[in-house]
């Protein structure tokens, strides 16, 4: 069986690529259903893009690499596609766009686009062997207990990274990249909760608070959630992409006001009030109870000098913690790192070491922020590869 284009991976990037790559394109995936990460994303409603997509919202060894693809297929282009399918959506927070009803609508839309292009998707199909014979890619596939060989002029690798292995994630993209002479950057879990030893925050499990979380020069202002294992919530997931093992993070639990001045004012008018009672007006009471011994939070407001109040406020606005680690690929939303961009065309995603070979989506060393950015990279990089492939017909 000979094809123009074989796409490995029926996820967001692979399906979107198949919709635009021209006819005689086949998508294969070992999973039972297409786009499983789309299905579970956004609590089942799919955070499919973000109104604020900019290249600066992506991490890569080459921070300029994503610019071309993001410019040529924008969030507005994907929103237009969603609107054409009459899928209702809403902005939740910080530009994050979600389906009103279900992520399954996005999957159905992508599958409809693939079919409209005259292309096919084979699920529960395993790649057994792959090589290039000098003129074509030769893939041995196993489907329904039968093996068959397919040749293709173009091969698109859209198999993602290592995150959420229970959804079928593997390191296949990296194996193929190395097979064809590509370098890999270091990979690790990203957009992932932190863990701490000895159940440090177990008594606080379920408590959330708005905060600013910093690691080095980078900070995010969103919620922090305490868990049985450590810390989660949007601000933590965001900063995890910038954290490395052994580094400290700094949490400002009072990001919007001058806590010290507020406490001093209250001391003048309500000096007999317990300091923990006053702090519980500004922060979750369970959190204040938890920190009371660590920060020596005892006595009335009037018992504390202005200098001591400054110290307490500083402790709450510059709370330094050292995570033991992260929850790993099991819960990570994405993989940081991947196929190095130095041997890929930023315009087409094509390999510079093997003509006709393309890498798109999460497999590439481009990692977006939390909030729809990684799906936008999937759409944009897929479109970049597809439009180049379509010119070769």
PDB file of C-alpha atoms in Angstrom, residues 116-251:
ATOM      1  CA  UNK A 116     -13.947  15.951   4.445  1.00  0.00           C
ATOM      2  CA  UNK A 117     -10.380  15.964   3.144  1.00  0.00           C
ATOM      3  CA  UNK A 118     -10.903  12.382   1.946  1.00  0.00           C
ATOM      4  CA  UNK A 119      -8.475  10.922   4.458  1.00  0.00           C
ATOM      5  CA  UNK A 120      -8.699   8.060   6.914  1.00  0.00           C
ATOM      6  CA  UNK A 121      -7.794   7.230  10.526  1.00  0.00           C
ATOM      7  CA  UNK A 122      -6.761   3.745  11.584  1.00  0.00           C
ATOM      8  CA  UNK A 123      -7.016   3.154  15.327  1.00  0.00           C
ATOM      9  CA  UNK A 124      -5.641   0.219  17.314  1.00  0.00           C
ATOM     10  CA  UNK A 125      -2.837   0.093  14.790  1.00  0.00           C
ATOM     11  CA  UNK A 126       0.736  -0.416  15.979  1.00  0.00           C
ATOM     12  CA  UNK A 127       3.947   0.678  14.271  1.00  0.00           C
ATOM     13  CA  UNK A 128       6.191  -2.396  14.246  1.00  0.00           C
ATOM     14  CA  UNK A 129       9.069  -1.147  12.097  1.00  0.00           C
ATOM     15  CA  UNK A 130      10.078   2.025  10.274  1.00  0.00           C
ATOM     16  CA  UNK A 131      12.875   2.914   7.890  1.00  0.00           C
ATOM     17  CA  UNK A 132      13.605   4.932   4.766  1.00  0.00           C
ATOM     18  CA  UNK A 133      14.645   3.011   1.657  1.00  0.00           C
ATOM     19  CA  UNK A 134      16.199   5.986  -0.121  1.00  0.00           C
ATOM     20  CA  UNK A 135      13.017   7.118  -1.835  1.00  0.00           C
ATOM     21  CA  UNK A 136      10.159   6.418   0.593  1.00  0.00           C
ATOM     22  CA  UNK A 137       9.398   5.736   4.224  1.00  0.00           C
ATOM     23  CA  UNK A 138       8.586   2.093   4.786  1.00  0.00           C
ATOM     24  CA  UNK A 139       6.362   1.333   7.772  1.00  0.00           C
ATOM     25  CA  UNK A 140       5.343  -2.111   8.993  1.00  0.00           C
ATOM     26  CA  UNK A 141       1.998  -1.898  10.758  1.00  0.00           C
ATOM     27  CA  UNK A 142       0.025  -4.388  12.802  1.00  0.00           C
ATOM     28  CA  UNK A 143      -3.757  -4.051  12.655  1.00  0.00           C
ATOM     29  CA  UNK A 144      -6.432  -6.536  13.674  1.00  0.00           C
ATOM     30  CA  UNK A 145      -3.757  -9.201  14.106  1.00  0.00           C
ATOM     31  CA  UNK A 146      -2.420  -8.720  10.579  1.00  0.00           C
ATOM     32  CA  UNK A 147       0.834  -7.102   9.494  1.00  0.00           C
ATOM     33  CA  UNK A 148       1.082  -4.957   6.420  1.00  0.00           C
ATOM     34  CA  UNK A 149       3.693  -2.718   4.859  1.00  0.00           C
ATOM     35  CA  UNK A 150       2.993   0.852   3.843  1.00  0.00           C
ATOM     36  CA  UNK A 151       5.258   3.157   1.872  1.00  0.00           C
ATOM     37  CA  UNK A 152       4.852   6.910   2.064  1.00  0.00           C
ATOM     38  CA  UNK A 153       6.555   9.931   0.533  1.00  0.00           C
ATOM     39  CA  UNK A 154       6.022  11.977   3.697  1.00  0.00           C
ATOM     40  CA  UNK A 155       5.993  10.938   7.352  1.00  0.00           C
ATOM     41  CA  UNK A 156       4.573  13.179  10.067  1.00  0.00           C
ATOM     42  CA  UNK A 157       5.410  12.322  13.671  1.00  0.00           C
ATOM     43  CA  UNK A 158       2.625  13.591  15.929  1.00  0.00           C
ATOM     44  CA  UNK A 159       2.828  11.074  18.764  1.00  0.00           C
ATOM     45  CA  UNK A 160       3.287  13.620  21.545  1.00  0.00           C
ATOM     46  CA  UNK A 161       5.519  13.373  24.593  1.00  0.00           C
ATOM     47  CA  UNK A 162       5.644  11.199  27.696  1.00  0.00           C
ATOM     48  CA  UNK A 163       2.945  12.924  29.746  1.00  0.00           C
ATOM     49  CA  UNK A 164      -0.052  10.913  31.038  1.00  0.00           C
ATOM     50  CA  UNK A 165       1.139   7.403  30.066  1.00  0.00           C
ATOM     51  CA  UNK A 166      -2.237   5.901  31.048  1.00  0.00           C
ATOM     52  CA  UNK A 167      -3.617   7.668  27.957  1.00  0.00           C
ATOM     53  CA  UNK A 168      -1.095   5.792  25.817  1.00  0.00           C
ATOM     54  CA  UNK A 169       1.794   8.282  25.803  1.00  0.00           C
ATOM     55  CA  UNK A 170       5.175   6.818  24.841  1.00  0.00           C
ATOM     56  CA  UNK A 171       8.595   8.079  23.804  1.00  0.00           C
ATOM     57  CA  UNK A 172       8.099   6.926  20.193  1.00  0.00           C
ATOM     58  CA  UNK A 173       8.662  10.384  18.700  1.00  0.00           C
ATOM     59  CA  UNK A 174      12.057  10.610  20.365  1.00  0.00           C
ATOM     60  CA  UNK A 175      13.092   7.167  19.112  1.00  0.00           C
ATOM     61  CA  UNK A 176      12.181   8.123  15.546  1.00  0.00           C
ATOM     62  CA  UNK A 177      13.951  11.459  15.880  1.00  0.00           C
ATOM     63  CA  UNK A 178      17.178   9.799  16.995  1.00  0.00           C
ATOM     64  CA  UNK A 179      16.838   7.148  14.281  1.00  0.00           C
ATOM     65  CA  UNK A 180      16.951   9.901  11.676  1.00  0.00           C
ATOM     66  CA  UNK A 181      19.795  11.855  13.235  1.00  0.00           C
ATOM     67  CA  UNK A 182      17.971  14.391  15.388  1.00  0.00           C
ATOM     68  CA  UNK A 183      19.168  15.645  18.734  1.00  0.00           C
ATOM     69  CA  UNK A 184      16.849  15.616  21.748  1.00  0.00           C
ATOM     70  CA  UNK A 185      16.772  18.243  24.449  1.00  0.00           C
ATOM     71  CA  UNK A 186      16.356  17.149  28.051  1.00  0.00           C
ATOM     72  CA  UNK A 187      12.775  16.089  28.727  1.00  0.00           C
ATOM     73  CA  UNK A 188      10.899  16.286  32.021  1.00  0.00           C
ATOM     74  CA  UNK A 189       7.332  16.601  33.295  1.00  0.00           C
ATOM     75  CA  UNK A 190       5.822  20.097  33.059  1.00  0.00           C
ATOM     76  CA  UNK A 191       2.567  21.718  34.159  1.00  0.00           C
ATOM     77  CA  UNK A 192       2.723  19.288  37.054  1.00  0.00           C
ATOM     78  CA  UNK A 193       2.063  19.431  40.841  1.00  0.00           C
ATOM     79  CA  UNK A 194       4.926  19.563  43.348  1.00  0.00           C
ATOM     80  CA  UNK A 195       5.478  16.953  46.048  1.00  0.00           C
ATOM     81  CA  UNK A 196       6.840  17.532  49.553  1.00  0.00           C
ATOM     82  CA  UNK A 197       8.143  14.972  52.070  1.00  0.00           C
ATOM     83  CA  UNK A 198       6.369  13.641  55.149  1.00  0.00           C
ATOM     84  CA  UNK A 199       2.897  14.782  54.144  1.00  0.00           C
ATOM     85  CA  UNK A 200       3.862  18.356  54.957  1.00  0.00           C
ATOM     86  CA  UNK A 201       0.645  19.867  53.616  1.00  0.00           C
ATOM     87  CA  UNK A 202      -1.668  16.901  54.147  1.00  0.00           C
ATOM     88  CA  UNK A 203      -3.648  18.717  56.916  1.00  0.00           C
ATOM     89  CA  UNK A 204      -4.324  21.502  54.388  1.00  0.00           C
ATOM     90  CA  UNK A 205      -5.538  19.256  51.563  1.00  0.00           C
ATOM     91  CA  UNK A 206      -8.276  21.054  49.668  1.00  0.00           C
ATOM     92  CA  UNK A 207      -7.350  24.569  50.816  1.00  0.00           C
ATOM     93  CA  UNK A 208      -6.828  27.067  47.977  1.00  0.00           C
ATOM     94  CA  UNK A 209      -5.613  30.648  48.026  1.00  0.00           C
ATOM     95  CA  UNK A 210      -4.751  33.304  45.440  1.00  0.00           C
ATOM     96  CA  UNK A 211      -1.004  33.810  45.321  1.00  0.00           C
ATOM     97  CA  UNK A 212       1.983  34.887  43.316  1.00  0.00           C
ATOM     98  CA  UNK A 213       4.442  32.030  42.845  1.00  0.00           C
ATOM     99  CA  UNK A 214       8.003  32.757  41.755  1.00  0.00           C
ATOM    100  CA  UNK A 215      10.959  30.684  40.614  1.00  0.00           C
ATOM    101  CA  UNK A 216      13.960  32.765  39.645  1.00  0.00           C
ATOM    102  CA  UNK A 217      12.835  35.756  37.566  1.00  0.00           C
ATOM    103  CA  UNK A 218       9.534  34.148  36.493  1.00  0.00           C
ATOM    104  CA  UNK A 219       6.279  34.481  38.423  1.00  0.00           C
ATOM    105  CA  UNK A 220       2.594  33.681  37.979  1.00  0.00           C
ATOM    106  CA  UNK A 221      -0.410  35.155  39.783  1.00  0.00           C
ATOM    107  CA  UNK A 222      -3.106  32.513  40.139  1.00  0.00           C
ATOM    108  CA  UNK A 223      -4.467  30.078  42.716  1.00  0.00           C
ATOM    109  CA  UNK A 224      -2.376  27.675  44.794  1.00  0.00           C
ATOM    110  CA  UNK A 225      -4.012  24.447  45.962  1.00  0.00           C
ATOM    111  CA  UNK A 226      -2.708  22.384  48.887  1.00  0.00           C
ATOM    112  CA  UNK A 227      -2.916  18.618  48.377  1.00  0.00           C
ATOM    113  CA  UNK A 228      -2.176  15.421  50.300  1.00  0.00           C
ATOM    114  CA  UNK A 229       1.089  15.128  48.372  1.00  0.00           C
ATOM    115  CA  UNK A 230       2.104  18.783  48.155  1.00  0.00           C
ATOM    116  CA  UNK A 231       1.111  21.784  46.068  1.00  0.00           C
ATOM    117  CA  UNK A 232      -0.987  22.145  42.941  1.00  0.00           C
ATOM    118  CA  UNK A 233      -3.273  24.741  41.376  1.00  0.00           C
ATOM    119  CA  UNK A 234      -2.726  26.911  38.287  1.00  0.00           C
ATOM    120  CA  UNK A 235       0.129  29.018  39.695  1.00  0.00           C
ATOM    121  CA  UNK A 236       2.047  25.904  40.765  1.00  0.00           C
ATOM    122  CA  UNK A 237       1.487  24.086  37.458  1.00  0.00           C
ATOM    123  CA  UNK A 238       2.723  27.151  35.590  1.00  0.00           C
ATOM    124  CA  UNK A 239       5.887  27.626  37.636  1.00  0.00           C
ATOM    125  CA  UNK A 240       6.730  23.902  37.457  1.00  0.00           C
ATOM    126  CA  UNK A 241       7.841  24.440  33.848  1.00  0.00           C
ATOM    127  CA  UNK A 242      10.515  26.849  35.106  1.00  0.00           C
ATOM    128  CA  UNK A 243      11.589  24.823  38.156  1.00  0.00           C
ATOM    129  CA  UNK A 244      14.481  22.381  38.330  1.00  0.00           C
ATOM    130  CA  UNK A 245      15.276  19.873  41.046  1.00  0.00           C
ATOM    131  CA  UNK A 246      16.861  21.409  44.131  1.00  0.00           C
ATOM    132  CA  UNK A 247      15.552  24.912  43.436  1.00  0.00           C
ATOM    133  CA  UNK A 248      13.381  26.942  45.790  1.00  0.00           C
ATOM    134  CA  UNK A 249      10.062  28.529  44.943  1.00  0.00           C
ATOM    135  CA  UNK A 250       8.737  31.654  46.625  1.00  0.00           C
ATOM    136  CA  UNK A 251       5.047  32.120  47.379  1.00  0.00           C
TER     137      UNK A 251
END
